[in-house]
Coordinates of C-alpha atoms and ligand atoms in Angstrom, one line a residue:
M228 CA -77.7 -51.9 -108.0
S229 CA -80.9 -51.6 -110.1
Q230 CA -83.2 -53.6 -112.2
A231 CA -81.6 -52.0 -115.3
T232 CA -78.2 -53.4 -114.3
W233 CA -79.7 -56.9 -113.7
D234 CA -81.4 -56.8 -117.1
A235 CA -78.2 -55.7 -118.8
V236 CA -76.2 -58.5 -117.1
D237 CA -78.8 -61.1 -118.1
A238 CA -78.7 -59.8 -121.7
Y239 CA -74.9 -59.9 -121.7
V240 CA -74.9 -63.5 -120.5
E241 CA -77.6 -64.6 -122.9
D242 CA -75.7 -63.0 -125.8
R243 CA -72.6 -64.9 -125.0
L244 CA -73.6 -68.2 -123.4
L245 CA -77.0 -69.1 -124.9
E246 CA -77.6 -69.9 -128.5
P247 CA -80.4 -68.0 -130.3
D248 CA -83.4 -70.4 -130.1
A249 CA -86.4 -69.8 -132.4
V250 CA -88.5 -72.5 -130.7
L251 CA -88.1 -71.1 -127.2
Q252 CA -88.6 -67.6 -128.4
Q253 CA -91.8 -68.6 -130.3
A254 CA -93.0 -70.4 -127.1
L255 CA -92.7 -67.2 -125.1
A256 CA -94.3 -65.1 -128.0
D257 CA -97.2 -67.5 -128.2
A258 CA -97.7 -67.5 -124.5
N259 CA -97.7 -63.7 -124.5
A260 CA -100.1 -63.5 -127.4
A261 CA -102.5 -65.8 -125.6
G262 CA -102.4 -63.5 -122.6
L263 CA -100.5 -65.8 -120.2
P264 CA -98.7 -64.0 -117.5
P265 CA -95.0 -63.3 -118.1
I266 CA -93.7 -65.4 -115.3
A267 CA -91.7 -68.1 -117.0
V268 CA -88.1 -68.6 -115.9
T269 CA -85.6 -66.5 -117.7
P270 CA -83.4 -68.0 -120.5
S271 CA -80.5 -68.2 -118.1
Q272 CA -82.5 -70.0 -115.5
G273 CA -84.0 -72.3 -118.1
K274 CA -80.5 -73.2 -119.2
Q275 CA -79.5 -73.8 -115.6
L276 CA -82.3 -76.3 -115.1
H277 CA -81.4 -78.0 -118.4
L278 CA -77.7 -78.3 -117.3
L279 CA -78.7 -79.6 -113.9
A280 CA -80.8 -82.3 -115.5
R281 CA -78.1 -83.2 -118.0
S282 CA -75.4 -83.3 -115.3
I283 CA -77.2 -86.1 -113.5
G284 CA -78.2 -87.9 -116.7
A285 CA -81.9 -87.4 -115.7
R286 CA -84.3 -89.8 -117.4
R287 CA -87.4 -88.8 -115.5
I288 CA -88.4 -85.3 -114.6
L289 CA -91.5 -84.0 -112.7
E290 CA -92.5 -80.3 -113.2
I291 CA -95.2 -78.7 -111.1
G292 CA -96.4 -75.5 -112.9
T293 CA -96.2 -75.6 -116.7
L294 CA -97.6 -72.2 -117.8
G295 CA -96.8 -72.1 -121.5
G296 CA -94.2 -74.8 -121.4
Y297 CA -91.1 -72.7 -121.5
S298 CA -89.2 -74.4 -118.7
T299 CA -90.8 -77.7 -119.8
I300 CA -89.0 -77.4 -123.1
W301 CA -85.6 -76.5 -121.5
L302 CA -85.9 -79.5 -119.1
A303 CA -87.3 -82.0 -121.6
R304 CA -84.4 -81.3 -124.0
A305 CA -82.1 -82.7 -121.4
L306 CA -83.8 -86.1 -121.5
P307 CA -82.8 -89.0 -123.7
P308 CA -85.3 -90.1 -126.4
D309 CA -86.9 -92.7 -124.1
G310 CA -87.0 -90.2 -121.1
L311 CA -90.2 -88.8 -119.6
L312 CA -91.2 -85.4 -118.3
V313 CA -94.5 -85.2 -116.4
T314 CA -95.7 -81.6 -116.1
L315 CA -98.7 -80.5 -114.1
E316 CA -100.8 -77.4 -114.9
R317 CA -104.1 -76.3 -113.3
E318 CA -105.3 -74.0 -116.1
A319 CA -106.6 -75.8 -119.1
R320 CA -106.1 -72.6 -121.3
Y321 CA -102.4 -72.4 -120.3
A322 CA -102.0 -76.2 -120.9
D323 CA -103.4 -75.8 -124.4
V324 CA -100.7 -73.1 -125.2
A325 CA -98.0 -75.3 -123.6
A326 CA -99.1 -78.4 -125.5
A327 CA -98.7 -76.5 -128.8
N328 CA -95.3 -75.2 -127.8
I329 CA -94.2 -78.7 -126.7
E330 CA -95.4 -80.1 -130.0
R331 CA -93.5 -77.4 -132.0
A332 CA -90.4 -78.3 -130.0
G333 CA -90.8 -81.9 -131.1
L334 CA -91.1 -83.1 -127.5
S335 CA -94.7 -84.4 -127.3
A336 CA -93.5 -88.0 -127.2
I337 CA -91.6 -87.5 -124.0
V338 CA -93.8 -84.9 -122.2
D339 CA -96.9 -86.0 -120.3
L340 CA -98.9 -82.8 -119.6
K341 CA -101.5 -83.4 -116.9
V342 CA -104.2 -80.7 -116.4
G343 CA -105.7 -80.1 -113.0
A344 CA -104.8 -78.8 -109.6
A345 CA -101.5 -80.4 -108.6
L346 CA -102.8 -81.5 -105.2
Q347 CA -105.3 -83.6 -107.1
T348 CA -103.0 -84.9 -109.9
L349 CA -100.1 -85.8 -107.6
P350 CA -102.0 -88.5 -105.7
L351 CA -103.2 -89.9 -108.9
L352 CA -99.7 -89.9 -110.3
A353 CA -98.4 -91.6 -107.1
A354 CA -101.1 -94.2 -107.3
E355 CA -99.7 -95.3 -110.6
R356 CA -96.5 -96.2 -108.6
P357 CA -94.2 -94.6 -111.3
P358 CA -90.5 -95.3 -111.3
P359 CA -88.7 -92.6 -109.2
F360 CA -88.0 -89.2 -110.7
D361 CA -84.5 -87.8 -111.0
L362 CA -85.4 -84.2 -110.8
V363 CA -88.5 -82.2 -109.7
F364 CA -89.0 -78.6 -110.5
I365 CA -91.6 -76.9 -108.3
D366 CA -92.9 -73.7 -109.8
A367 CA -96.7 -73.4 -109.2
D368 CA -98.7 -71.7 -106.4
K369 CA -96.1 -71.0 -103.7
A370 CA -98.7 -71.4 -100.9
H371 CA -98.6 -75.1 -101.7
T372 CA -94.9 -75.5 -102.3
P373 CA -94.3 -77.3 -99.0
D374 CA -97.0 -79.8 -100.0
Y375 CA -95.4 -80.3 -103.4
F376 CA -92.1 -80.7 -101.8
R377 CA -93.4 -83.6 -99.6
W378 CA -94.7 -85.2 -102.8
A379 CA -91.4 -84.6 -104.5
V380 CA -89.5 -86.4 -101.7
Q381 CA -91.8 -89.3 -102.0
L382 CA -91.6 -89.6 -105.7
T383 CA -87.8 -89.2 -106.2
R384 CA -84.7 -91.5 -105.8
P385 CA -81.7 -90.8 -103.6
G386 CA -79.4 -88.5 -105.6
A387 CA -82.3 -86.7 -107.2
W388 CA -82.6 -82.9 -107.1
I389 CA -85.6 -80.9 -106.1
V390 CA -85.7 -77.3 -107.1
A391 CA -88.3 -74.9 -105.7
D392 CA -88.5 -71.5 -107.5
N393 CA -89.4 -68.0 -106.2
V394 CA -88.7 -68.6 -102.5
I395 CA -87.2 -65.2 -101.7
R396 CA -89.6 -62.8 -103.3
D397 CA -87.8 -59.5 -102.8
G398 CA -86.7 -60.6 -99.3
A399 CA -90.3 -61.1 -98.2
L400 CA -89.2 -64.6 -97.0
V401 CA -87.7 -62.9 -93.9
D402 CA -90.0 -59.9 -93.6
T403 CA -92.2 -60.8 -90.7
E404 CA -94.7 -58.0 -91.7
V405 CA -95.5 -60.0 -94.9
R406 CA -97.9 -62.8 -94.3
T407 CA -99.3 -63.5 -97.7
P408 CA -100.1 -67.2 -98.6
D409 CA -97.2 -67.3 -101.0
V410 CA -94.7 -66.1 -98.5
L411 CA -96.1 -68.2 -95.7
G412 CA -95.7 -71.2 -98.0
N413 CA -92.1 -70.4 -98.7
R414 CA -91.4 -70.1 -95.0
R415 CA -93.2 -73.3 -94.2
L416 CA -91.0 -75.0 -96.9
H417 CA -87.9 -74.0 -95.1
E418 CA -89.4 -74.9 -91.7
I419 CA -90.3 -78.5 -92.7
I420 CA -86.9 -79.0 -94.2
A421 CA -85.3 -77.7 -91.0
G422 CA -87.6 -79.4 -88.5
D423 CA -90.0 -82.0 -89.8
P424 CA -88.2 -85.3 -89.1
A425 CA -89.8 -87.1 -92.1
I426 CA -88.5 -84.4 -94.4
A427 CA -85.3 -83.3 -92.7
A428 CA -83.8 -86.8 -92.7
R429 CA -84.5 -87.2 -96.4
V430 CA -82.9 -84.1 -97.9
S431 CA -79.9 -81.7 -97.7
A432 CA -80.9 -78.3 -98.9
T433 CA -79.8 -74.7 -99.4
T434 CA -81.4 -71.6 -100.8
I435 CA -79.7 -69.3 -103.3
Q436 CA -80.7 -65.6 -103.7
T437 CA -80.7 -64.4 -107.3
V438 CA -81.1 -61.1 -109.2
G439 CA -81.8 -60.9 -112.9
A440 CA -84.5 -59.9 -115.4
K441 CA -87.1 -61.3 -113.0
G442 CA -85.9 -59.0 -110.2
Y443 CA -84.7 -60.2 -106.7
D444 CA -85.7 -63.7 -105.9
G445 CA -84.2 -67.1 -105.4
Y446 CA -84.6 -70.8 -105.4
L447 CA -84.3 -73.7 -103.0
L448 CA -82.2 -76.6 -104.1
A449 CA -82.5 -80.0 -102.3
L450 CA -80.6 -83.2 -102.7
V451 CA -82.6 -86.3 -101.9
L452 CA -80.6 -88.6 -99.5
E453 CA -80.5 -92.3 -98.9
P454 CA -83.2 -92.9 -96.2
D455 CA -80.6 -93.8 -93.6
R456 CA -78.0 -91.1 -94.4
A457 CA -77.5 -88.2 -91.9
R458 CA -78.0 -84.7 -93.2
G459 CA -75.0 -83.0 -94.6
Ligands
SAM1102 C1 -94.6 -69.5 -112.5 S1 -95.8 -70.3 -113.5 C2 -94.8 -71.6 -114.2 C3 -93.8 -71.2 -115.1 C4 -93.1 -72.3 -115.9 N1 -92.5 -73.3 -115.0 C5 -92.0 -71.7 -116.7 O1 -90.9 -71.3 -116.1 O2 -92.1 -71.7 -117.9 C6 -96.8 -71.1 -112.4 C7 -97.8 -72.0 -113.1 O3 -98.4 -72.8 -112.0 C8 -99.8 -73.0 -112.3 N2 -100.4 -73.3 -111.1 C9 -100.8 -72.5 -110.1 N3 -101.5 -73.2 -109.2 C10 -101.4 -74.5 -109.5 C11 -101.9 -75.7 -109.0 N4 -102.6 -75.7 -107.8 N5 -101.7 -76.8 -109.7 C12 -101.1 -76.9 -110.9 N6 -100.6 -75.7 -111.4 C13 -100.8 -74.6 -110.8 C14 -100.2 -71.6 -112.9 O4 -101.4 -71.7 -113.6 C15 -99.0 -71.2 -113.7 O5 -99.2 -71.7 -115.0

């Protein structure tokens, strides 16, 4: 199998199962024109996040890693008019592009875009004692994914989903020769879920390998459990 096949299959699926969407296409075009890296989720992945949020009737979503707001728009569109999506982005320049894209999508009223390093904005968010989130999408610097995951567990309700993207990285997850901060972060994520009692008792998780227009990668999916429920 080759990247060309994965691209062709993604295109086939998009042609048949996704509606043409001028707002989302313009969001990607503007991010590209502004020089943002082309690392947003694919359309199919965006729709999967959207469907996941809809399937649980999500009213409150937390996203860590906004970029140009592409996944933000997919997720926020799953919310009711009085819902809220809080999205965290470190780069002010990226956040400006995202804000314009979110505005064009008509979602500014339900999206709260916070600029700053997530390890600084998350404690501030937690200090506000917000109602629990129904879904958290972790898609920022992978070295800190385990830290974001801990925050996500703290900030969600039982029954919430936590999705952590890009955890496979061409199989580097299990290649012991690779010790980059991103890969070490993804390994630590799996290790805390497997072995840290405070985390292991609170979630049931799996990781799914994927191929597609963004190559070979995958995501971790965790269900937040009632505090006293044994892990499934
Ligand atoms: C993969 S991109 C996000 C893509 C976006 N979720 C989408 O699919 O459209 C990762 C983003 O995380 C941001 N980021 C990296 N480190 C961060 C940090 N410490 N705090 C907040 N955002 C960070 C990057 O600037 C980048 O915009």
